[in-house]
Short mmCIF file of C-alpha atoms in Angstrom, two decimals:
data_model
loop_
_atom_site.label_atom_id
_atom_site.label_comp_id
_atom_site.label_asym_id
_atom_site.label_seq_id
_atom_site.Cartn_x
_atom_site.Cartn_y
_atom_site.Cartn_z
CA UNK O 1209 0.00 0.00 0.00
CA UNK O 1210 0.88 3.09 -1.04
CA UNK O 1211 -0.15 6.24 0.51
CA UNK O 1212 0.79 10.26 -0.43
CA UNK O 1213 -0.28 13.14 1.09
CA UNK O 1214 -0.38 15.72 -0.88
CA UNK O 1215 -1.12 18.37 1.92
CA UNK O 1216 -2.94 18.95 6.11
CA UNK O 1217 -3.48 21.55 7.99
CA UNK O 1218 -0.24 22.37 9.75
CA UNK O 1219 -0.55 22.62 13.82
CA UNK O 1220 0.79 25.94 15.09
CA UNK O 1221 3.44 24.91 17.32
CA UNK O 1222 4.85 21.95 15.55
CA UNK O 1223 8.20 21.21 15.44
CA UNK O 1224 8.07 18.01 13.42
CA UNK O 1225 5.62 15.33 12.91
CA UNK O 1226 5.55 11.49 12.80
CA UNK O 1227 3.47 9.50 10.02
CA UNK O 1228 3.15 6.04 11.07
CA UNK O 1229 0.99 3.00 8.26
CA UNK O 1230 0.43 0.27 9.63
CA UNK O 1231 -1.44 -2.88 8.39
CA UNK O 1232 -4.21 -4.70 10.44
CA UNK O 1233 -4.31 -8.46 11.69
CA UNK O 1234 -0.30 -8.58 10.95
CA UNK O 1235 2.90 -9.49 12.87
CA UNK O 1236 3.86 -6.48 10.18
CA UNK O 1237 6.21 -3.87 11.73
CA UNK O 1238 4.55 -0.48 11.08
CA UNK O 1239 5.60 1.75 8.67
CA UNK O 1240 7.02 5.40 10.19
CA UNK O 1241 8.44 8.56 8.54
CA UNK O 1242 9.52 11.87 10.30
CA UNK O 1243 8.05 15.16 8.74
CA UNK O 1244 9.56 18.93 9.57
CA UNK O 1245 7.86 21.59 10.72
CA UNK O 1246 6.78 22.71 7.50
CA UNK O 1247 6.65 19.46 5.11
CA UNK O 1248 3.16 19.02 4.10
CA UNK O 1249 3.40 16.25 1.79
CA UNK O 1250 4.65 13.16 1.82
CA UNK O 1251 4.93 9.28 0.48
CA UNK O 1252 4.78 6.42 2.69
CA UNK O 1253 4.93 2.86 1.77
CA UNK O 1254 3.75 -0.68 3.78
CA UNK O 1255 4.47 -3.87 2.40
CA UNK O 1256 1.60 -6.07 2.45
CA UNK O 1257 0.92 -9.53 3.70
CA UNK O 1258 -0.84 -11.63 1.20
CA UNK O 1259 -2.82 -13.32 3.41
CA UNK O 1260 -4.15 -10.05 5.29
CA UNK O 1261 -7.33 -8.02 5.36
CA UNK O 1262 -5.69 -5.05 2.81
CA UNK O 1263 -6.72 -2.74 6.04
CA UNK O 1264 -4.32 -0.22 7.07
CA UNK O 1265 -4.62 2.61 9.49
CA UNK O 1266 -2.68 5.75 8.76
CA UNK O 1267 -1.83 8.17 11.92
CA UNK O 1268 -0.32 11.28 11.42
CA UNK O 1269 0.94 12.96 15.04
CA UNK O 1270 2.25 16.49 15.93
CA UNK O 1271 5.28 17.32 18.17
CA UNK O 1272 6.54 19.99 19.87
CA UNK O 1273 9.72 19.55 20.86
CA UNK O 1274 9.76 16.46 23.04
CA UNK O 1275 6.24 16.10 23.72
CA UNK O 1276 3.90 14.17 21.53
CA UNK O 1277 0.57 14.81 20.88
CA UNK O 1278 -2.03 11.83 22.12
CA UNK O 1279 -4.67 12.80 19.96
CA UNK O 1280 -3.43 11.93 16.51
CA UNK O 1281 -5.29 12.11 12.54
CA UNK O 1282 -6.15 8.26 12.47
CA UNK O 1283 -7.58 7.12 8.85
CA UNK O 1284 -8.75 3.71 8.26
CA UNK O 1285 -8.02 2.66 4.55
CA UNK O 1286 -8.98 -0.56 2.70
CA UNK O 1287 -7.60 -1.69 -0.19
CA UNK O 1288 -9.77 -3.72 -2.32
#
């Protein structure tokens, strides 16, 4: 699964951001990338197990400094 984001709403504060794909009812290690401040797009990429579901949840998650948001953009995709 391949996923690009081609733009969000930046948070004010933000000083980098962590986009984590993950696929459901798998051993599968998720998928993470580490955004700047001001990168607004990105590609991410999870390989897929044949024998899965094709559902993936896609969590995007502000930080400020050291401190990490807990309420994060969480998108449930399935791929048919």
């Amino acid at each position: 699964m391949t996923i690009t984001i081609t733009g969000f709403a930046r948070v004010d504060k933000a000083t980098s951001y962590t986009l984590t794909l993950s696929e459901s009812g798998t051993n599968s290690a998720p998928t993470t990338m580490h955004l700047t401040a001001t990168q607004t797009t990105a590609t991410i990429r999870q390989t897929t197990t044949p024998s899965a579901s094709g559902r993936f949840t896609l969590n995007l998650t502000a930080r400020v400094g050291t401190w990490v948001s807990n309420t994060s953009l969480t998108q449930t995709l399935t791929c048919p």
